[in-house]
Coordinates of C-alpha atoms and ligand atoms in Angstrom, one line a residue:
X1 CA 105.6 102.1 74.5
X2 CA 106.6 104.3 71.8
X3 CA 109.3 104.8 69.2
X4 CA 112.3 104.5 71.5
X5 CA 111.1 101.2 73.0
X6 CA 112.6 99.0 70.4
X7 CA 116.2 100.4 70.4
X8 CA 116.8 102.2 73.7
X9 CA 117.5 100.0 76.7
X10 CA 115.6 100.7 79.9
X11 CA 117.2 103.2 82.3
X12 CA 116.9 101.6 85.7
X13 CA 116.5 103.5 89.0
X14 CA 119.8 102.1 90.2
X15 CA 122.3 99.3 89.4
X16 CA 123.4 96.7 91.9
X17 CA 125.4 94.4 89.7
X18 CA 129.0 95.5 90.7
X19 CA 129.8 94.7 87.1
X20 CA 133.1 96.6 87.0
X21 CA 135.6 93.8 86.3
X22 CA 138.2 94.8 88.8
X23 CA 135.7 95.3 91.6
X24 CA 133.9 92.1 90.9
X25 CA 137.2 90.1 90.9
X26 CA 138.2 91.7 94.2
X27 CA 134.9 90.9 95.7
X28 CA 134.8 87.3 94.6
X29 CA 138.4 86.8 95.8
X30 CA 137.3 88.3 99.2
X31 CA 134.4 85.8 99.4
X32 CA 136.8 82.9 98.7
X33 CA 139.2 84.0 101.4
X34 CA 136.4 84.4 104.0
X35 CA 135.1 80.9 103.0
X36 CA 138.5 79.5 103.6
X37 CA 138.6 80.8 107.2
X38 CA 135.1 79.4 107.9
X39 CA 134.6 82.3 110.3
X40 CA 131.1 83.5 109.2
X41 CA 129.9 85.7 112.0
X42 CA 131.8 88.5 113.8
X43 CA 135.5 87.8 114.0
X44 CA 138.4 89.5 112.2
X45 CA 136.5 90.7 109.1
X46 CA 133.8 92.4 111.2
X47 CA 136.3 93.9 113.6
X48 CA 138.4 95.3 110.7
X49 CA 135.4 96.7 109.0
X50 CA 134.3 98.3 112.3
X51 CA 137.7 100.0 112.7
X52 CA 137.7 101.2 109.1
X53 CA 134.1 102.5 109.2
X54 CA 134.7 104.2 112.5
X55 CA 137.8 105.8 111.0
X56 CA 135.9 106.9 107.9
X57 CA 133.1 108.4 110.0
X58 CA 135.5 110.0 112.4
X59 CA 133.9 108.3 115.5
X60 CA 135.8 106.3 118.1
X61 CA 133.4 103.4 117.8
X62 CA 131.5 101.5 115.1
X63 CA 129.5 98.3 115.8
X64 CA 128.4 96.1 112.9
X65 CA 124.8 94.8 113.0
X66 CA 122.5 92.9 110.7
X67 CA 120.5 95.9 109.2
X68 CA 119.8 99.5 109.5
X69 CA 116.6 98.7 111.3
X70 CA 118.5 96.7 114.0
X71 CA 121.1 99.6 114.2
X72 CA 118.2 101.9 115.2
X73 CA 116.4 99.5 117.4
X74 CA 119.5 98.4 119.4
X75 CA 120.7 102.0 119.8
X76 CA 117.3 102.9 121.3
X77 CA 117.6 99.9 123.6
X78 CA 121.2 100.7 124.5
X79 CA 119.9 104.2 125.5
X80 CA 117.1 102.6 127.5
X81 CA 114.4 104.3 125.4
X82 CA 111.5 102.0 125.7
X83 CA 107.9 101.6 127.0
X84 CA 106.4 104.8 128.2
X85 CA 108.8 106.9 126.1
X86 CA 108.0 109.0 123.0
X87 CA 110.4 109.4 120.1
X88 CA 110.2 112.1 117.4
X89 CA 110.5 110.8 113.9
X90 CA 109.9 112.6 110.6
X91 CA 106.8 111.4 108.7
X92 CA 108.6 111.5 105.4
X93 CA 111.1 108.6 105.8
X94 CA 111.3 104.9 105.2
X95 CA 109.0 103.1 107.6
X96 CA 112.0 101.5 109.4
X97 CA 112.7 104.7 111.3
X98 CA 109.4 104.4 113.1
X99 CA 109.4 100.6 113.3
X100 CA 112.6 100.7 115.3
X101 CA 110.9 102.9 117.8
X102 CA 108.0 100.4 118.0
X103 CA 110.3 97.4 118.2
X104 CA 112.1 99.1 121.2
X105 CA 108.8 99.4 122.9
X106 CA 108.5 103.2 122.7
X107 CA 106.0 105.3 120.7
X108 CA 106.8 107.2 117.6
X109 CA 105.6 110.8 117.4
X110 CA 105.5 111.9 113.8
X111 CA 106.8 115.3 112.9
X112 CA 106.3 117.3 109.7
X113 CA 109.1 118.3 107.3
X114 CA 110.4 121.3 105.5
X115 CA 108.7 121.8 102.1
X116 CA 111.9 122.7 100.4
X117 CA 114.2 120.0 101.7
X118 CA 111.7 117.3 102.8
X119 CA 113.7 117.1 106.1
X120 CA 113.0 117.3 109.8
X121 CA 113.7 120.8 111.2
X122 CA 114.1 122.1 114.7
X123 CA 110.7 123.7 114.4
X124 CA 108.9 120.6 113.2
X125 CA 110.7 118.5 115.8
X126 CA 109.7 120.9 118.5
X127 CA 106.0 120.8 117.5
X128 CA 106.1 117.0 118.0
X129 CA 107.5 117.0 121.5
X130 CA 105.4 115.7 124.4
X131 CA 106.2 115.5 128.1
X132 CA 107.3 111.9 127.5
X133 CA 109.7 112.6 124.6
X134 CA 113.1 111.0 125.3
X135 CA 114.7 111.0 121.9
X136 CA 114.7 112.7 118.4
X137 CA 115.6 110.7 115.3
X138 CA 116.6 113.2 112.4
X139 CA 116.8 111.4 109.1
X140 CA 119.3 112.5 106.4
X141 CA 116.8 111.6 103.7
X142 CA 117.9 111.2 100.1
X143 CA 121.5 111.9 101.3
X144 CA 120.7 115.4 102.3
X145 CA 121.8 116.4 105.8
X146 CA 119.4 117.7 108.4
X147 CA 120.6 120.9 110.1
X148 CA 121.5 119.3 113.3
X149 CA 123.0 122.1 115.5
X150 CA 119.7 123.6 116.5
X151 CA 118.2 120.1 117.0
X152 CA 121.2 119.2 119.3
X153 CA 120.6 122.4 121.3
X154 CA 116.9 121.7 121.7
X155 CA 117.8 118.2 122.8
X156 CA 120.4 119.3 125.3
X157 CA 117.9 121.9 126.8
X158 CA 115.3 119.2 127.2
X159 CA 117.6 116.3 128.3
X160 CA 116.8 114.3 125.1
X161 CA 119.1 112.0 123.1
X162 CA 119.6 112.4 119.3
X163 CA 120.0 109.3 117.1
X164 CA 120.9 110.2 113.5
X165 CA 119.3 108.0 110.9
X166 CA 122.1 108.1 108.3
X167 CA 120.9 105.1 106.4
X168 CA 120.8 107.2 103.2
X169 CA 123.8 109.4 103.8
X170 CA 127.0 107.4 104.0
X171 CA 129.8 109.9 103.6
X172 CA 127.8 113.1 103.8
X173 CA 129.5 115.9 105.8
X174 CA 128.2 118.7 108.0
X175 CA 130.8 121.3 108.9
X176 CA 133.6 118.8 108.4
X177 CA 131.8 116.1 110.4
X178 CA 130.4 113.0 108.9
X179 CA 126.7 112.2 109.0
X180 CA 126.2 109.9 111.9
X181 CA 129.0 111.5 113.9
X182 CA 127.1 114.5 115.4
X183 CA 124.3 113.0 117.4
X184 CA 124.7 110.7 120.4
X185 CA 124.8 107.9 117.8
X186 CA 124.4 107.4 114.1
X187 CA 122.8 104.5 112.4
X188 CA 123.6 103.1 108.9
X189 CA 122.1 100.5 106.6
X190 CA 124.1 98.5 104.1
X191 CA 121.1 97.2 102.2
X192 CA 122.4 96.7 98.6
X193 CA 120.7 99.8 97.1
X194 CA 122.2 102.2 99.6
X195 CA 125.2 104.4 98.7
X196 CA 127.4 101.8 100.5
X197 CA 125.7 98.4 100.0
X198 CA 126.5 94.9 100.9
X199 CA 125.6 91.7 99.0
X200 CA 122.7 91.3 101.4
X201 CA 121.6 93.0 104.6
X202 CA 123.9 94.8 107.1
X203 CA 124.1 97.8 109.3
X204 CA 126.2 99.7 111.7
X205 CA 126.0 102.1 114.7
X206 CA 128.7 104.7 115.1
X207 CA 129.1 106.7 118.3
X208 CA 131.6 108.6 120.5
X209 CA 130.2 106.8 123.5
X210 CA 132.0 103.7 124.7
X211 CA 128.9 102.9 126.8
X212 CA 126.5 102.9 123.8
X213 CA 128.9 100.9 121.7
X214 CA 129.4 98.3 124.4
X215 CA 125.6 97.9 124.9
X216 CA 124.9 97.6 121.2
X217 CA 127.7 94.9 121.0
X218 CA 126.1 93.0 123.8
X219 CA 122.5 93.3 122.4
X220 CA 123.4 92.2 118.9
X221 CA 124.6 88.8 120.2
X222 CA 122.4 87.6 123.1
X223 CA 123.9 89.8 125.7
X224 CA 127.1 87.9 125.6
X225 CA 130.6 89.3 126.2
X226 CA 131.8 85.7 126.7
X227 CA 130.2 82.7 125.2
X228 CA 127.1 81.6 127.3
X229 CA 127.5 84.4 129.8
X230 CA 124.4 86.4 129.1
X231 CA 124.5 89.8 130.8
X232 CA 121.2 91.0 129.4
X233 CA 118.5 89.7 127.0
X234 CA 119.7 90.5 123.5
X235 CA 119.0 89.1 120.0
X236 CA 120.6 87.8 116.9
X237 CA 121.6 90.9 115.0
X238 CA 125.3 90.4 114.1
X239 CA 127.0 91.6 110.9
X240 CA 128.0 88.6 108.8
X241 CA 131.7 88.2 108.1
X242 CA 131.1 87.9 104.4
X243 CA 129.2 91.2 104.3
X244 CA 131.9 92.9 106.4
X245 CA 134.6 91.7 104.0
X246 CA 132.6 92.9 101.0
X247 CA 131.9 96.2 102.7
X248 CA 135.6 96.7 103.4
X249 CA 136.3 96.5 99.6
X250 CA 133.5 98.8 98.7
X251 CA 134.2 101.4 101.5
X252 CA 137.5 102.2 99.7
X253 CA 135.4 103.3 96.7
X254 CA 132.6 105.1 98.5
X255 CA 134.1 108.6 98.1
X256 CA 134.5 108.1 94.3
X257 CA 131.0 106.8 94.0
X258 CA 129.6 109.7 96.0
X259 CA 131.5 112.1 93.8
X260 CA 130.1 110.4 90.7
X261 CA 126.6 110.6 92.2
X262 CA 127.1 114.3 92.8
X263 CA 128.2 114.9 89.2
X264 CA 125.2 113.0 87.9
X265 CA 122.9 115.0 90.2
X266 CA 124.4 118.3 89.1
X267 CA 124.0 117.4 85.5
X268 CA 120.5 116.2 85.9
X269 CA 119.5 119.4 87.8
X270 CA 121.1 121.5 85.1
X271 CA 119.4 119.5 82.3
X272 CA 116.0 119.8 84.0
X273 CA 116.3 123.5 85.0
X274 CA 113.6 124.8 82.6
X275 CA 111.6 121.6 82.5
X276 CA 108.8 122.8 84.8
X277 CA 109.4 120.1 87.4
X278 CA 111.0 121.2 90.7
X279 CA 114.5 119.8 91.0
X280 CA 116.2 119.1 94.4
X281 CA 117.6 122.1 96.2
X282 CA 121.3 122.7 96.0
X283 CA 123.3 121.5 99.1
X284 CA 123.0 123.6 102.3
X285 CA 125.9 126.1 102.7
X286 CA 128.6 124.6 104.8
X287 CA 127.2 121.2 104.2
X288 CA 128.6 118.6 101.8
X289 CA 125.6 116.3 101.1
X290 CA 125.7 113.1 99.2
X291 CA 123.0 112.0 96.7
X292 CA 121.0 108.9 97.5
X293 CA 117.9 109.6 95.5
X294 CA 117.3 112.4 93.0
X295 CA 113.8 113.5 93.8
X296 CA 111.8 115.9 91.6
X297 CA 108.5 117.4 92.5
X298 CA 105.4 118.1 90.3
X299 CA 101.7 118.2 90.9
X300 CA 101.4 115.9 87.9
X301 CA 103.6 113.3 89.4
X302 CA 101.6 110.2 88.3
X303 CA 101.4 111.4 84.7
X304 CA 105.1 112.2 84.6
X305 CA 105.9 108.8 86.0
X306 CA 103.8 107.1 83.3
X307 CA 105.3 109.4 80.6
X308 CA 108.8 108.3 81.7
X309 CA 107.9 104.6 82.0
X310 CA 106.5 104.7 78.4
X311 CA 110.0 105.9 77.3
X312 CA 111.9 103.2 79.2
X313 CA 112.9 105.4 82.2
X314 CA 112.3 104.0 85.7
X315 CA 110.8 106.2 88.4
X316 CA 110.0 105.4 92.1
X317 CA 108.3 107.2 95.0
X318 CA 110.2 107.6 98.2
X319 CA 107.7 107.3 99.9
X320 CA 104.1 107.1 98.5
X321 CA 102.5 107.2 102.0
X322 CA 103.8 109.2 104.9
X323 CA 104.5 106.8 107.8
X324 CA 101.8 108.2 110.0
X325 CA 99.2 107.4 107.3
X326 CA 100.3 103.8 106.7
X327 CA 97.9 101.1 107.9
X328 CA 100.8 100.1 110.2
X329 CA 100.5 103.4 112.2
X330 CA 97.2 105.0 111.2
X331 CA 98.0 108.0 113.3
X332 CA 95.4 110.8 113.0
X333 CA 98.0 113.6 113.4
X334 CA 97.8 116.1 110.5
X335 CA 101.2 116.8 108.8
X336 CA 100.3 118.9 105.8
X337 CA 103.8 119.2 104.2
X338 CA 104.6 115.5 104.4
X339 CA 101.2 114.6 103.1
X340 CA 101.4 117.0 100.2
X341 CA 104.9 115.9 99.2
X342 CA 103.9 112.3 99.1
X343 CA 101.6 113.1 96.2
X344 CA 104.2 115.1 94.2
X345 CA 107.6 113.5 94.6
X346 CA 109.2 111.3 92.0
X347 CA 112.7 109.7 92.3
X348 CA 114.5 109.6 88.9
X349 CA 117.3 107.2 88.0
X350 CA 120.4 107.8 90.2
X351 CA 123.6 105.8 90.5
X352 CA 127.3 106.4 89.9
X353 CA 127.4 104.9 86.5
X354 CA 124.5 106.8 84.9
X355 CA 125.9 108.0 81.5
X356 CA 125.7 111.3 79.8
X357 CA 123.6 109.7 77.1
X358 CA 121.2 108.4 79.8
X359 CA 121.0 111.8 81.5
X360 CA 120.2 113.3 78.1
X361 CA 117.4 110.9 77.5
X362 CA 115.9 111.6 80.9
X363 CA 116.2 115.4 80.3
X364 CA 114.6 115.1 76.9
X365 CA 111.7 112.9 78.2
X366 CA 111.0 115.4 81.0
X367 CA 111.2 118.4 78.7
X368 CA 108.8 116.7 76.3
X369 CA 106.4 116.2 79.2
X370 CA 106.7 119.9 80.0
X371 CA 105.9 120.8 76.4
X372 CA 102.9 118.5 76.3
X373 CA 101.4 120.5 79.2
X374 CA 102.2 123.9 77.7
Ligands
PLP401 C1 117.1 101.7 104.5 C2 116.7 102.6 105.6 C3 116.5 102.1 106.9 C4 116.5 100.6 107.3 O1 117.6 99.9 106.9 P1 117.5 98.3 106.6 O2 118.9 97.9 106.5 O3 116.7 98.1 105.4 O4 116.9 97.7 107.8 C5 116.2 103.0 107.9 N1 116.0 104.3 107.6 C6 116.2 104.8 106.4 C7 116.0 106.3 106.2 C8 116.5 103.9 105.3 O5 116.6 104.4 104.1

């Protein structure tokens, strides 16, 4: 809790305060206007957001739902992936990717990831296939896009569907197509800490398929097309009108925020180049990734995390236990890359408003850590 502690404010991992005065005024005005309509679920705000988000992603359809987890679960159900079916998911992801499979009644089959990118690859996906596999869920983790073309080819050969988990990759592009727009469907979360975040929970499914969109729409609201005409057993998983209205305001700023995150990421990577920790790989050629987390790698991760914490710099681990090793799944499959990464990864502060001064403090602290080892 050294020297700096007294003067230097803590550098948080992210900032969710929407403290920009113009933005805050616009958001509060939006909330007031929605309150005046007293239309709190679905309705005009949700329909407008769906049209705008579909336009942004370049897909014919977007369906607003209550979370990223529901987006994934309802998409699986819409595709009739369920009991008796296996679904390939990467072991290095947020647990929700696997939970959605479980909630749909299917079985997650955990796949390893690439050591350089921490992402699912066609090879690691192939190794996890079983005769019962119906679906593959690539995750664009940390905002970095999975190389989807070979995975799409594998899926087409085997008659499988592909659902993109784009919950960390709003606005990322792959060969001029947005993350979420390449697979059979793409799923998004608007949890506040995501690159596009609501003031609460929310999610969306984007797809080119009118059939998938229609079924997700039915499932999110009790199988109703018309009030009290239940075509199938669904659930309560609608996007709130207030969240949709807030998301409409924030969507217009997403590209600017993603550009700012990229600038921060480039500056951090440059500042840490000779620090002895492994910085994230540069974006894939032909890809245009976004940055959700800035994840460095070092065998001395726990010491580095403490070193930074002592200097008022937040760090987090995404994720400390690979999903197959969590008590929730306790799967005995061995996935050496995901298991090794979990002990070495550390997410540093990353958000669009990180200042040059803060980047400098982070770089100095990491450099000092490197020197202490030398
Ligand atoms: C956030 C996230 C989810 C789940 O989204 P929620 O809105 O929290 O349900 C799923 N997958 C990944 C990769 C995520 O980061």
